XYZ file of C-alpha atoms in Angstrom:
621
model
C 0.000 0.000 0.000
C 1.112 3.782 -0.791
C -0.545 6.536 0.972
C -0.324 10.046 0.328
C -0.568 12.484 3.113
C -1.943 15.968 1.728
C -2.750 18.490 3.010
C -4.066 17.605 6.641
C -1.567 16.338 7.757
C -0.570 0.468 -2.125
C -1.012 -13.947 -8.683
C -3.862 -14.706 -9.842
C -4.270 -17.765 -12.151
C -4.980 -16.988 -15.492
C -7.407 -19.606 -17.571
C -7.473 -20.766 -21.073
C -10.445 -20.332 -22.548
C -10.542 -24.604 -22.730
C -9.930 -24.369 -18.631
C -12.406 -22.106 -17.603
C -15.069 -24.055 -19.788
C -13.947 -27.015 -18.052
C -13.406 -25.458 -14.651
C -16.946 -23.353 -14.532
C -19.518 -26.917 -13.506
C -16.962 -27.322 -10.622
C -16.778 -24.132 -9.474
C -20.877 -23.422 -9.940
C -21.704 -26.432 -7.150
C -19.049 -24.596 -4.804
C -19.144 -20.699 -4.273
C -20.977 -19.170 -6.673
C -21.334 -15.267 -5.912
C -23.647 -13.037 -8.161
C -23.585 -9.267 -8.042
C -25.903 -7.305 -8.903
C -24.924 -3.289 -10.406
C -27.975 -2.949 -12.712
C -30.558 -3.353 -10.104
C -28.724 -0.513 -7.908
C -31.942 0.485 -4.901
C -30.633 3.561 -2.465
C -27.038 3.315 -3.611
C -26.512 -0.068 -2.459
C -25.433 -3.405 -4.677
C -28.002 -6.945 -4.060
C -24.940 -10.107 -3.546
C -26.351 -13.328 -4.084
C -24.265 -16.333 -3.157
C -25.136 -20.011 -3.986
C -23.193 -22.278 -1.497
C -21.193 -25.233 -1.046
C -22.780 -27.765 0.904
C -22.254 -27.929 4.596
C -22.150 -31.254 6.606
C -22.384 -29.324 9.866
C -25.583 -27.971 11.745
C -23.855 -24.511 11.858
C -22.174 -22.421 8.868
C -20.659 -19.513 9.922
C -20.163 -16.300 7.052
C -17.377 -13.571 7.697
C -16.765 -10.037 6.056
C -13.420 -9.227 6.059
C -12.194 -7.508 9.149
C -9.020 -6.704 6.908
C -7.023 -7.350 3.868
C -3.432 -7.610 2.312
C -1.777 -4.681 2.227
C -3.588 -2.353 4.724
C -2.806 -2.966 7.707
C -5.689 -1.748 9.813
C -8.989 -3.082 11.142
C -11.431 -2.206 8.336
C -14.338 -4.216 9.038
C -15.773 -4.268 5.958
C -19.109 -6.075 7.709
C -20.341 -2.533 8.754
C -21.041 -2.056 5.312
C -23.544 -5.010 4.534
C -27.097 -5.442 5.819
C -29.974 -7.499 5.546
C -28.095 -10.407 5.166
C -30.291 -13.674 4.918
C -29.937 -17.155 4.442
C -32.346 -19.523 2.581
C -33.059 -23.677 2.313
C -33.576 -25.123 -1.315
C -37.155 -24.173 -1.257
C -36.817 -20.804 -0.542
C -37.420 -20.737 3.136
C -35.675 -18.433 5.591
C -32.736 -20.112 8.027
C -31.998 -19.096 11.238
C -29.321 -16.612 10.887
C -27.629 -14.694 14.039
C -24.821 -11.507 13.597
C -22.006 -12.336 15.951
C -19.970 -9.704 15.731
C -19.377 -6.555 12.733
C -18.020 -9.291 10.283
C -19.796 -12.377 11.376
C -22.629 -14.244 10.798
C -23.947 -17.918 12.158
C -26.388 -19.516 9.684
C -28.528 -22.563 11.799
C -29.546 -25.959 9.985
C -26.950 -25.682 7.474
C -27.252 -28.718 6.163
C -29.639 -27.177 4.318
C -28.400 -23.912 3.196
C -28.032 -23.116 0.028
C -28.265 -19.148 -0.477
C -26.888 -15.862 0.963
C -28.191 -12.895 0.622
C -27.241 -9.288 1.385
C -27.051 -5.679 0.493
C -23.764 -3.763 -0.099
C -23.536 -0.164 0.618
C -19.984 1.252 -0.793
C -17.300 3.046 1.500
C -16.506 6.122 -0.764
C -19.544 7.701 0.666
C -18.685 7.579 4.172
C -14.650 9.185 4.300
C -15.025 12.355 6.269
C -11.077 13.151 4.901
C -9.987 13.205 8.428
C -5.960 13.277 8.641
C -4.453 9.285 9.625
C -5.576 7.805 12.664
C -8.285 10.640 12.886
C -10.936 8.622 11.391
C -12.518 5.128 10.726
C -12.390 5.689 7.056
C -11.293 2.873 5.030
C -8.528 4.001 3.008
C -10.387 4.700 -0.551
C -8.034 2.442 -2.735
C -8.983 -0.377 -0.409
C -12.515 0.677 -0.433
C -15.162 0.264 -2.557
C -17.773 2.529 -5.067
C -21.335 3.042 -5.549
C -22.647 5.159 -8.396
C -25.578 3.813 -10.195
C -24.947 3.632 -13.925
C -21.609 5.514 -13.463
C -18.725 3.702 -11.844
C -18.253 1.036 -9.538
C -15.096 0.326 -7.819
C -15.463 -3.206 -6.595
C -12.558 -4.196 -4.303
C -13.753 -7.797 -4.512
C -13.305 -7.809 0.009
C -15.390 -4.906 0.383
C -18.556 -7.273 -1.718
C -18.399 -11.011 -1.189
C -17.735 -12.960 2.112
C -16.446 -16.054 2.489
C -17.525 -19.339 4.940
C -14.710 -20.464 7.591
C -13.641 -23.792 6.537
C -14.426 -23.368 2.673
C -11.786 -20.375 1.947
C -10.296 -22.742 -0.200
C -12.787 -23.568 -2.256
C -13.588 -22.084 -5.855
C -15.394 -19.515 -6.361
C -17.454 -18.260 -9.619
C -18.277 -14.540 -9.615
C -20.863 -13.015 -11.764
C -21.217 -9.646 -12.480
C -24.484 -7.972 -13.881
C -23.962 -4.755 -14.979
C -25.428 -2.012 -17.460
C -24.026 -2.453 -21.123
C -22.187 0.702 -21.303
C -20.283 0.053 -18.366
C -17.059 -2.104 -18.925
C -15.365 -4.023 -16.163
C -11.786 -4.108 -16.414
C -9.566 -6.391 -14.132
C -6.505 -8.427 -14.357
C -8.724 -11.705 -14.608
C -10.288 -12.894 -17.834
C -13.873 -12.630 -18.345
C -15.369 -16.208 -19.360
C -18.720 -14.870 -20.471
C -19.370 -12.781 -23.776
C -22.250 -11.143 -22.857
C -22.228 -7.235 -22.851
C -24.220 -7.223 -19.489
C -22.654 -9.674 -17.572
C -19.199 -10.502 -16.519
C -17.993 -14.264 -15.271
C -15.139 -15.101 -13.755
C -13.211 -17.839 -11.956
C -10.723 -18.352 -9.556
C -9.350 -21.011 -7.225
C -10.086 -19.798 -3.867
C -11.065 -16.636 -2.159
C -7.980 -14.768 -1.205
C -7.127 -15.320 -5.052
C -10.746 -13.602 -5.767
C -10.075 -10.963 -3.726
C -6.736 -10.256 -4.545
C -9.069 -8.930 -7.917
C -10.452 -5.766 -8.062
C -12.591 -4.365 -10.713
C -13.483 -1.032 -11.907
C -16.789 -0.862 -14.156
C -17.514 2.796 -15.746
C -17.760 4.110 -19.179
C -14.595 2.423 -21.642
C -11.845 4.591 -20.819
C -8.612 2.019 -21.310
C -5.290 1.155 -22.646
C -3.241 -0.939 -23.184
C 0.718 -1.624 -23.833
C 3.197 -4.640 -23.255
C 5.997 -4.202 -21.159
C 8.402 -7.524 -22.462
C 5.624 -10.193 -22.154
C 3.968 -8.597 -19.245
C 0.803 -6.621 -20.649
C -0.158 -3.987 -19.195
C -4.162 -2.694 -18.778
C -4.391 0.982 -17.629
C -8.263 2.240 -16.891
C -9.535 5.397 -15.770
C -12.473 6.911 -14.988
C -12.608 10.764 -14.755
C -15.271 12.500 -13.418
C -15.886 15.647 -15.285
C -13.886 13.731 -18.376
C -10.884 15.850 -17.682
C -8.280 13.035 -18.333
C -8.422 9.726 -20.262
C -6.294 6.915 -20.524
C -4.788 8.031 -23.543
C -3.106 11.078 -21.858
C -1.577 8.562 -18.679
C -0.378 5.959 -20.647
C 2.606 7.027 -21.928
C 4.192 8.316 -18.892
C 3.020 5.124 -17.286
C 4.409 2.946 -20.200
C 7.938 5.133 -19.444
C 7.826 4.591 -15.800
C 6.921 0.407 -15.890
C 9.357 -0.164 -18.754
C 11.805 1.213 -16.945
C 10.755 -0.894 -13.634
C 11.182 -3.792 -15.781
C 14.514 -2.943 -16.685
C 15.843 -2.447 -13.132
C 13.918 -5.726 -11.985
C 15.774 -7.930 -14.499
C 14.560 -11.502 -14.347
C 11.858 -11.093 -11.538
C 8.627 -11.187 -13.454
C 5.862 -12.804 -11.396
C 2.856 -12.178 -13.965
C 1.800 -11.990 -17.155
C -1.185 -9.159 -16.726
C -1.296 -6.161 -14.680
C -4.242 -3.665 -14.411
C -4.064 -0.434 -12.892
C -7.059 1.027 -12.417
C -7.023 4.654 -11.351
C -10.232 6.604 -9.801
C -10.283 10.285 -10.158
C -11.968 11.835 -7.442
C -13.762 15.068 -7.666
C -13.784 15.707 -3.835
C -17.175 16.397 -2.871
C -18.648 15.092 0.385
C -19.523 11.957 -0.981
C -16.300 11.213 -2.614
C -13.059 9.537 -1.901
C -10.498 11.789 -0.088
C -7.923 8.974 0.796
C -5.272 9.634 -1.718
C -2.825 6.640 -2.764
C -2.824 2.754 -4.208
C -3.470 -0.404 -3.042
C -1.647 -3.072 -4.635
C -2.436 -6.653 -5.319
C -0.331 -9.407 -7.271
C -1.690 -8.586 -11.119
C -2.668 -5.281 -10.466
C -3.032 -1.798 -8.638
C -6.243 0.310 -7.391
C -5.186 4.194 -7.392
C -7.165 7.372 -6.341
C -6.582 10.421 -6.985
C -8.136 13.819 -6.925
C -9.188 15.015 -10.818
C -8.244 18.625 -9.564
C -4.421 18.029 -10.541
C -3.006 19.133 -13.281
C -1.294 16.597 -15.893
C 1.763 17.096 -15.145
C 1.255 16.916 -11.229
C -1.117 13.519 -11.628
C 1.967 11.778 -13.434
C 4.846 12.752 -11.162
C 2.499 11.343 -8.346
C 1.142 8.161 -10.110
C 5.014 7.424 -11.233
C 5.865 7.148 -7.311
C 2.672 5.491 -6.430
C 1.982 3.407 -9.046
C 5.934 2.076 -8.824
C 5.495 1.342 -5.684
C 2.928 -1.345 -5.887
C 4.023 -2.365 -8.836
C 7.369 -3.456 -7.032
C 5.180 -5.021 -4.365
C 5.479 -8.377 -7.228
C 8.692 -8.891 -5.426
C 7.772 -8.650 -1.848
C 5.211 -9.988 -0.722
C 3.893 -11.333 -3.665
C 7.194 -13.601 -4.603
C 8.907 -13.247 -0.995
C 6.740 -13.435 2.153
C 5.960 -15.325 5.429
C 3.588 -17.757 6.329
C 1.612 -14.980 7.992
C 1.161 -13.391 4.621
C 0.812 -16.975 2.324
C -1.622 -17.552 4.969
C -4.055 -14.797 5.622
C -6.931 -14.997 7.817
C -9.063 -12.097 7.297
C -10.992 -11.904 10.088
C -8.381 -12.796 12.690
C -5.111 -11.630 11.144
C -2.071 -12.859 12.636
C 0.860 -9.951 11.235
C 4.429 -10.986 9.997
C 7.200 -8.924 11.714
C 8.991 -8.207 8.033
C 6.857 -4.959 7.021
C 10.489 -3.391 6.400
C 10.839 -5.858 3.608
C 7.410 -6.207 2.360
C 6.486 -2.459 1.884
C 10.485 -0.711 3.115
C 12.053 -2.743 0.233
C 9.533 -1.664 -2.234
C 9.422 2.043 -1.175
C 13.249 1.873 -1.072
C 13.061 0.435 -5.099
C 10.899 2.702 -5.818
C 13.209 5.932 -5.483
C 15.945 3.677 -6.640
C 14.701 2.930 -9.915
C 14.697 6.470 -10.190
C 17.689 7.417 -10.354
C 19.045 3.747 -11.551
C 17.151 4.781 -14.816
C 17.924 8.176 -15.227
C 14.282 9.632 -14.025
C 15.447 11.285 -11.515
C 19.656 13.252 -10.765
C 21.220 11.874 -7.640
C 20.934 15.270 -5.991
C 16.883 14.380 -6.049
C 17.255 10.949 -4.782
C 19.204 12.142 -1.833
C 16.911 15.030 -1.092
C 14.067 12.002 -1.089
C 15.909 9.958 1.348
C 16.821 12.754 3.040
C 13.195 13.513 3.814
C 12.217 10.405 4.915
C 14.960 10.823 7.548
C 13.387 13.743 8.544
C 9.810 12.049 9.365
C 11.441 8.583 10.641
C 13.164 10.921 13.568
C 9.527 11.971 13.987
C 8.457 8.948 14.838
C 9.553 6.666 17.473
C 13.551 5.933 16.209
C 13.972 3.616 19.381
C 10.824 0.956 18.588
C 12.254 -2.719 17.649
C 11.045 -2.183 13.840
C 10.079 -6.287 14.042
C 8.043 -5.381 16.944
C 6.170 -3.088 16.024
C 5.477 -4.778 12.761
C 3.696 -7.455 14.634
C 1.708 -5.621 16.465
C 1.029 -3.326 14.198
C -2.931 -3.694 14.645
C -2.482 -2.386 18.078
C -1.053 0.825 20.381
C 1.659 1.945 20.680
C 2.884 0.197 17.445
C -0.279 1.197 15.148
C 0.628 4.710 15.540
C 4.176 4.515 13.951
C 3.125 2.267 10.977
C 3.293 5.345 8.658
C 7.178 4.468 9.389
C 7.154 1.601 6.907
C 7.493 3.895 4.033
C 9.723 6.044 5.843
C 12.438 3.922 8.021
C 11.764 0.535 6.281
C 12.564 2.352 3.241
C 15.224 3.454 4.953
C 16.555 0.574 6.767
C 16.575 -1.028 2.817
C 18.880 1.920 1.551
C 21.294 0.932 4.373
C 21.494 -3.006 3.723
C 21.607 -1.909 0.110
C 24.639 0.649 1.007
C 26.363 -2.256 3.367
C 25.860 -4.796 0.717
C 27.963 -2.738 -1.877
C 30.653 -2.006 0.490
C 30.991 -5.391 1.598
C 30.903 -6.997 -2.375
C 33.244 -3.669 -3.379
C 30.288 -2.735 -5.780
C 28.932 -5.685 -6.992
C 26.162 -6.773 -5.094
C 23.113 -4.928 -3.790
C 19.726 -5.095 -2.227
C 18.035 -6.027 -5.697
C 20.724 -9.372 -5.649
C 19.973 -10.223 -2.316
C 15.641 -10.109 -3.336
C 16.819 -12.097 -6.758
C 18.087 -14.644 -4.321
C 15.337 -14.814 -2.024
C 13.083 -14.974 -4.496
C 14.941 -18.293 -5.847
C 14.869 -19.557 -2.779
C 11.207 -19.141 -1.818
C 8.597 -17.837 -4.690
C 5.432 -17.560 -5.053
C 4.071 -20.732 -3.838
C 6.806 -21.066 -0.958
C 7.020 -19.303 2.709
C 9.211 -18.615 4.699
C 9.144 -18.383 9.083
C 9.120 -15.284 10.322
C 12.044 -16.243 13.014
C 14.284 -17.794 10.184
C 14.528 -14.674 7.662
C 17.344 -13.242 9.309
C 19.349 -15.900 9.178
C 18.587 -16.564 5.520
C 19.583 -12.966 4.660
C 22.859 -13.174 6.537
C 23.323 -16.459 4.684
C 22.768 -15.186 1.173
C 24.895 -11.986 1.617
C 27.635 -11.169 4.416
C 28.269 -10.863 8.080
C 27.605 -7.206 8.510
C 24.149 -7.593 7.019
C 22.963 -9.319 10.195
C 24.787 -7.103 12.702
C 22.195 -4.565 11.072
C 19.373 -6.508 11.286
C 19.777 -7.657 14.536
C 21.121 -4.282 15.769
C 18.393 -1.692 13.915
C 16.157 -3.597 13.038
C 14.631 -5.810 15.513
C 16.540 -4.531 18.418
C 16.055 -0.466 19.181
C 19.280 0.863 18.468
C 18.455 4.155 15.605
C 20.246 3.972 12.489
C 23.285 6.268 12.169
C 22.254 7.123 8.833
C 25.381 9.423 8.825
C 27.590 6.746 8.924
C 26.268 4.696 5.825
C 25.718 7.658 3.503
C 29.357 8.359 4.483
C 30.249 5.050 3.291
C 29.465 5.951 -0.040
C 31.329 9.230 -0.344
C 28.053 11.030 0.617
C 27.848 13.902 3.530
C 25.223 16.167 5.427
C 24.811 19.247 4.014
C 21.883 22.165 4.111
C 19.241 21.783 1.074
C 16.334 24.186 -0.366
C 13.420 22.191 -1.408
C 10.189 23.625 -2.734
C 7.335 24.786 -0.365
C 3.414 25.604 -0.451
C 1.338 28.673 -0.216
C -0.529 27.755 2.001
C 1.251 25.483 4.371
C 4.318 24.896 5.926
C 6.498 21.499 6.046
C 2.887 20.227 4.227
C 1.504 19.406 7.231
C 1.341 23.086 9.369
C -1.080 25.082 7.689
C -1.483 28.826 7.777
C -4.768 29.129 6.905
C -8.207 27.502 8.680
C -11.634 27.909 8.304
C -14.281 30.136 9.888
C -17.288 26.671 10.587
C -19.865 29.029 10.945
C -19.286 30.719 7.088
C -17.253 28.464 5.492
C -14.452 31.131 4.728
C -10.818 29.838 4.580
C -9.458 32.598 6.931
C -5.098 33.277 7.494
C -4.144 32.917 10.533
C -3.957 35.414 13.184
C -0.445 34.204 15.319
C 1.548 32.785 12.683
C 4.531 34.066 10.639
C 3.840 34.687 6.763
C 6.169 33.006 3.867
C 7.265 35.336 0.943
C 4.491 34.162 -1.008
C 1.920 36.075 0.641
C 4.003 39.365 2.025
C 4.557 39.317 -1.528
C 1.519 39.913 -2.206
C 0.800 42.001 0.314
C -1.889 38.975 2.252
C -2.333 39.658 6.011
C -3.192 37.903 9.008
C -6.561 37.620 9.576
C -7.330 38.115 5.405
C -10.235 36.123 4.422
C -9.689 34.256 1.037
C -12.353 34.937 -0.883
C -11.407 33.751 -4.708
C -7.835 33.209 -6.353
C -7.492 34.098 -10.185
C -11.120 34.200 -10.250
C -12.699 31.646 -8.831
C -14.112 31.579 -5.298
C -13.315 29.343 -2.746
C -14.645 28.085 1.039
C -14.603 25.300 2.978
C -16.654 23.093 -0.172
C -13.630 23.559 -2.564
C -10.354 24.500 -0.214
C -9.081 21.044 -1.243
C -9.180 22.502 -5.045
C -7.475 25.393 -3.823
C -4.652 23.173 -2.029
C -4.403 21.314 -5.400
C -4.179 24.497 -7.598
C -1.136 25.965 -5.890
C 0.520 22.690 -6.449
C 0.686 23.636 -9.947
C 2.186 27.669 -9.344
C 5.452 28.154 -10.424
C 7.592 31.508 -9.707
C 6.770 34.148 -11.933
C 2.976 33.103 -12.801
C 0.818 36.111 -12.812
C -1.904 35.949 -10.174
C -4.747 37.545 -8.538
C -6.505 36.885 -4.987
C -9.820 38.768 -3.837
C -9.294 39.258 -0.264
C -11.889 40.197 2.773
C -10.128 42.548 5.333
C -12.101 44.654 8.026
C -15.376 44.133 6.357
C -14.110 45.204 3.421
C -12.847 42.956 -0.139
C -10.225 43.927 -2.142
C -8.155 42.072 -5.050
C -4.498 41.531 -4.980
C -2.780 40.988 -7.903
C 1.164 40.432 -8.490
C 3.170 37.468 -9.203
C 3.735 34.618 -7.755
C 6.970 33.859 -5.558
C 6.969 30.005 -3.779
C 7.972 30.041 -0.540
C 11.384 28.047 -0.279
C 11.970 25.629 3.325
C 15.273 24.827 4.322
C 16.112 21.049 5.408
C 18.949 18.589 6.232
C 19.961 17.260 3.064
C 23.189 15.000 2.071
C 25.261 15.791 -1.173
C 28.274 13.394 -2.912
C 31.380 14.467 -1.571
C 34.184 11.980 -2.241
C 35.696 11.176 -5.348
C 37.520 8.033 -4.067
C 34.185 6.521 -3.354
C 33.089 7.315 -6.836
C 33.088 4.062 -8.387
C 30.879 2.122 -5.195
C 29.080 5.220 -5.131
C 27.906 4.786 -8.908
C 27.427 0.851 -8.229
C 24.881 1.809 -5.951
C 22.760 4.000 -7.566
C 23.453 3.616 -11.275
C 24.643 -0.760 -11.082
């Protein structure tokens, strides 16, 4: 998973056509899951399940409490009602609701349908900062709009009955003929109004997502990999056609710095643009999966902005089809989604993916090494706010729970972190020739896909596969509580501290203070009283206490402020601009040019000549 913090403050078997035929009178007398998006009553979606047979008195029916990849208590069961269970002939079982995700069905020996309604999660995100909320994070959530879109995180839809997880499941879709579904798995049915498809068992299923709107797609092939890109826009401001390219860029290049790890055949990356109006998803990031990646995003970026973020996001869950999807622990091979039991290796399964996704960066000539250090220099920055002294192993463990849940936003800062510095140690120690990437090419011939490994023996394998030092560091930093002198490893390459400038915003400082709020009674987006102004606004001659009343034209309050955030994420220094202004009672306009306010930061620059050659093994071998 990849969030992005704004503001307020990521395989599947695929079936011959001759398989599936064969495969679909199995799979119909096992799980056979129906869904409903023509018949759409009050904004919620009818499922319809057929079941296996039970020999038991009791069946019991769970909603996922979480999923892969998320790494918080969802509970995806406060989003489905009415759910009933029926015999053969159409009479009612005794069904009792257990807890948010569970339900006990009675005299199961004669069930033989589910019922239930579906309402979607985009509706309910109140855009609260992390931890500040119960929203489900929008790529892991789910989409409701009759005739429209639907985004149908498989989890957030069908259930599954303990004791028959691994059993297959057929999953039809109905949906209106100018809506097409597009997913990593292969529709079986040729229909333009319904969708069929079928997978081995239901963590495969919903390891699937699908997005259904109007046909906005693309397509490209990255070696033999191909690659599906859909998007659905809103107000029609983007298309496929415009993302693909970049995209095709970005993933060819991933490809290239991956080398012979190549753990599918079909990818989809299906990318919801949100408009940001109350009912709309505000959780801004990507959710990935083995064959493909679920992205939001708000429409109110410009191009430009939308593809410097997707390349980060969408890179990073591509890289996720190393770790976990190739490398992982039992915990993660074998998932229980209703009473999750959480590997202690987040470092490696998102760190080592956030870390490869800067690294191809700059490996592939994105990105200048000056930018790459300035990005790992940043994440220092957050990591030291966070806990430095919590066992990184613990607190992946427990990561469900407090203290630990609090610091998971760490993953993508110190596990990325903690990768750079095995990746650094592992060059020194080979004299340039061997580096984090080897050490996941190994592990990845030693377990795959279908193989786990125990959480208490990774360590051990790692030391194994590369050199001494490397488990000094794991043991020392990473399970024990000992912060990383980060210092010390950059130094190792040739690299020192030094003093950067990075690029600011208008309207808040370090992106997370703000100097603006809003008045709850009129909705105006008011400056502060007590705070300090940046150049952008003496510039232009913006007081405390201003109220904000339109910029170049177009007013703003508390309904649009996120358009407003978005908008001068696009400014640039010189840009001619105007802002009407309430002061005293009184508006006035203020027109000028722009200036961005510039923030000052620890930063680390390449220093040592005789540590060239490692130095370029590391970022450029």
């Amino acid at each position: 998973m990849r969030k992005i913090i704004l503001f307020l403050a990521v395989a599947g078997i695929l079936w011959s056509c001759n398989s599936t035929q064969n495969a679909v009178a199995t799979v119909i007398k096992d799980v056979d899951v129906t869904i409903d998006l023509i018949n759409v009553k009050e904004d919620k979606v009818v499922v319809t399940i057929l079941t296996p047979s039970f020999t038991s008195e009791i069946a019991t029916f769970h909603i996922p409490k979480t999923v892969p990849g998320t790494y918080s208590e969802d509970n995806y069961g406060r989003f489905v009602e009415n759910v009933k269970a029926f015999d053969s002939k159409g009479g009612n079982l005794k069904i009792a609701k257990t807890d948010e995700n569970t339900y006990v069905i009675y005299d199961a020996k004669k069930l033989t349908k589910v019922t239930y309604l579906v309402n979607d999660t985009f509706d309910t995100e109140t855009g609260a900062g992390f931890g500040e909320s119960e929203d489900v994070f929008s790529p892991a959530g789910t989409n409701i709009n009759a005739g429209v879109n639907f985004v149908l995180n498989t989890h957030g839809f069908i259930g599954y009955f303990k004791g028959k997880e691994a059993t297959p499941y057929k999953l039809t879709v109905k949906h209106p003929a100018n809506l097409l579904g597009v997913s990593a798995m292969t529709d079986a049915d040729k229909s333009d109004t319904s969708d069929v498809f079928i997978m081995p068992k239901y963590a495969s299923l919903v390891e699937m997502p699908i997005m259904y709107s109007k046909p906005d797609f693309t397509s490209f092939m990255v070696d033999d990999m191909e690659i599906i890109i859909s998007v659905y826009s809103p107000t029609g401001k983007y298309t496929a056609k415009q993302i693909t390219p970049n995209m095709e860029t970005i993933m060819k290049a991933q490809k290239r710095f991956l080398g012979p790890i190549n753990a599918t055949k079909k990818y989809a990356i299906l990318l919801y643009l949100s408009d940001m109006k109350t009912n709309d998803a505000k959780g801004f990031g990507a959710l990935e999966h083995p064959t493909s990646t679920t992205v939001v995003m708000p429409e109110a970026m410009n191009l430009e902005m939308l593809q410097e973020q997707l390349k980060d996001v969408v890179s990073h869950e591509f890289f996720h089809i190393v770790t976990p999807l190739t490398v992982h622990s039992n915990e993660i091979q074998d998932f229980d989604f209703n009473n999750p039991q959480m590997s202690e290796h987040l470092w490696m399964y998102e760190g080592v993916t956030e870390y490869f996704a800067n690294l191809f960066q700059v490996n592939q000539g994105l990105i200048d090494e000056n930018d790459f250090f300035e990005r790992m220099a940043g994440k220092i920055a957050q990591a030291r706010q966070l806990n430095d002294n919590m066992s990184f192993t613990k607190m992946s463990k427990n990561v469900f729970d407090a203290p630990y849940k609090d610091q998971y936003l760490n993953v993508y800062q110190k596990g990325a972190l903690i990768a750079m510095c095995i990746d650094i140690q592992m060059r020194e120690s080979s004299n340039g020739k061997r580096g984090i990437l080897n050490l996941m090419q190994d592990l990845s011939k030693e377990y795959g896909t279908n193989k786990a490994f125990k959480d208490s023996e990774l360590f051990d394998k790692i030391t194994e596969l590369t050199y001494p030092e490397i488990g000094v560091f794991l043991n020392k930093h990473v399970s024990g509580e000992t912060p990383i002198p980060y210092e010390k490893y950059f130094g190792k390459m040739g690299v020192t501290e030094t003093t950067i400038e990075i690029a600011g915003n208008p309207f808040l400082k370090g992106q997370t203070e703000p100097y603006i709020t809003v008045n709850p009674n009129t909705k105006e987006i008011v400056i502060l009283p007590a705070i300090e102004l940046n150049v952008f606004m003496t510039t232009l001659g913006i007081k405390n206490n201003d109220i904000i009343v339109a910029i170049n034209d177009k007013n703003y309050n508390l309904d649009n402020i996120y358009d407003m955030i978005m908008s001068s994420m696009n400014w640039k220094d010189g840009d001619a601009i105007s802002v009407k202004i309430k002061r005293d009672g009184k508006e006035q306009t203020l027109k000028g040019k722009v200036v961005m306010p510039k923030e000052k930061q620890d930063g680390y620059q390449a220093t040592d000549n005789a540590k060239k050659a490692v130095r370029e093994a590391w970022l450029k071998g």
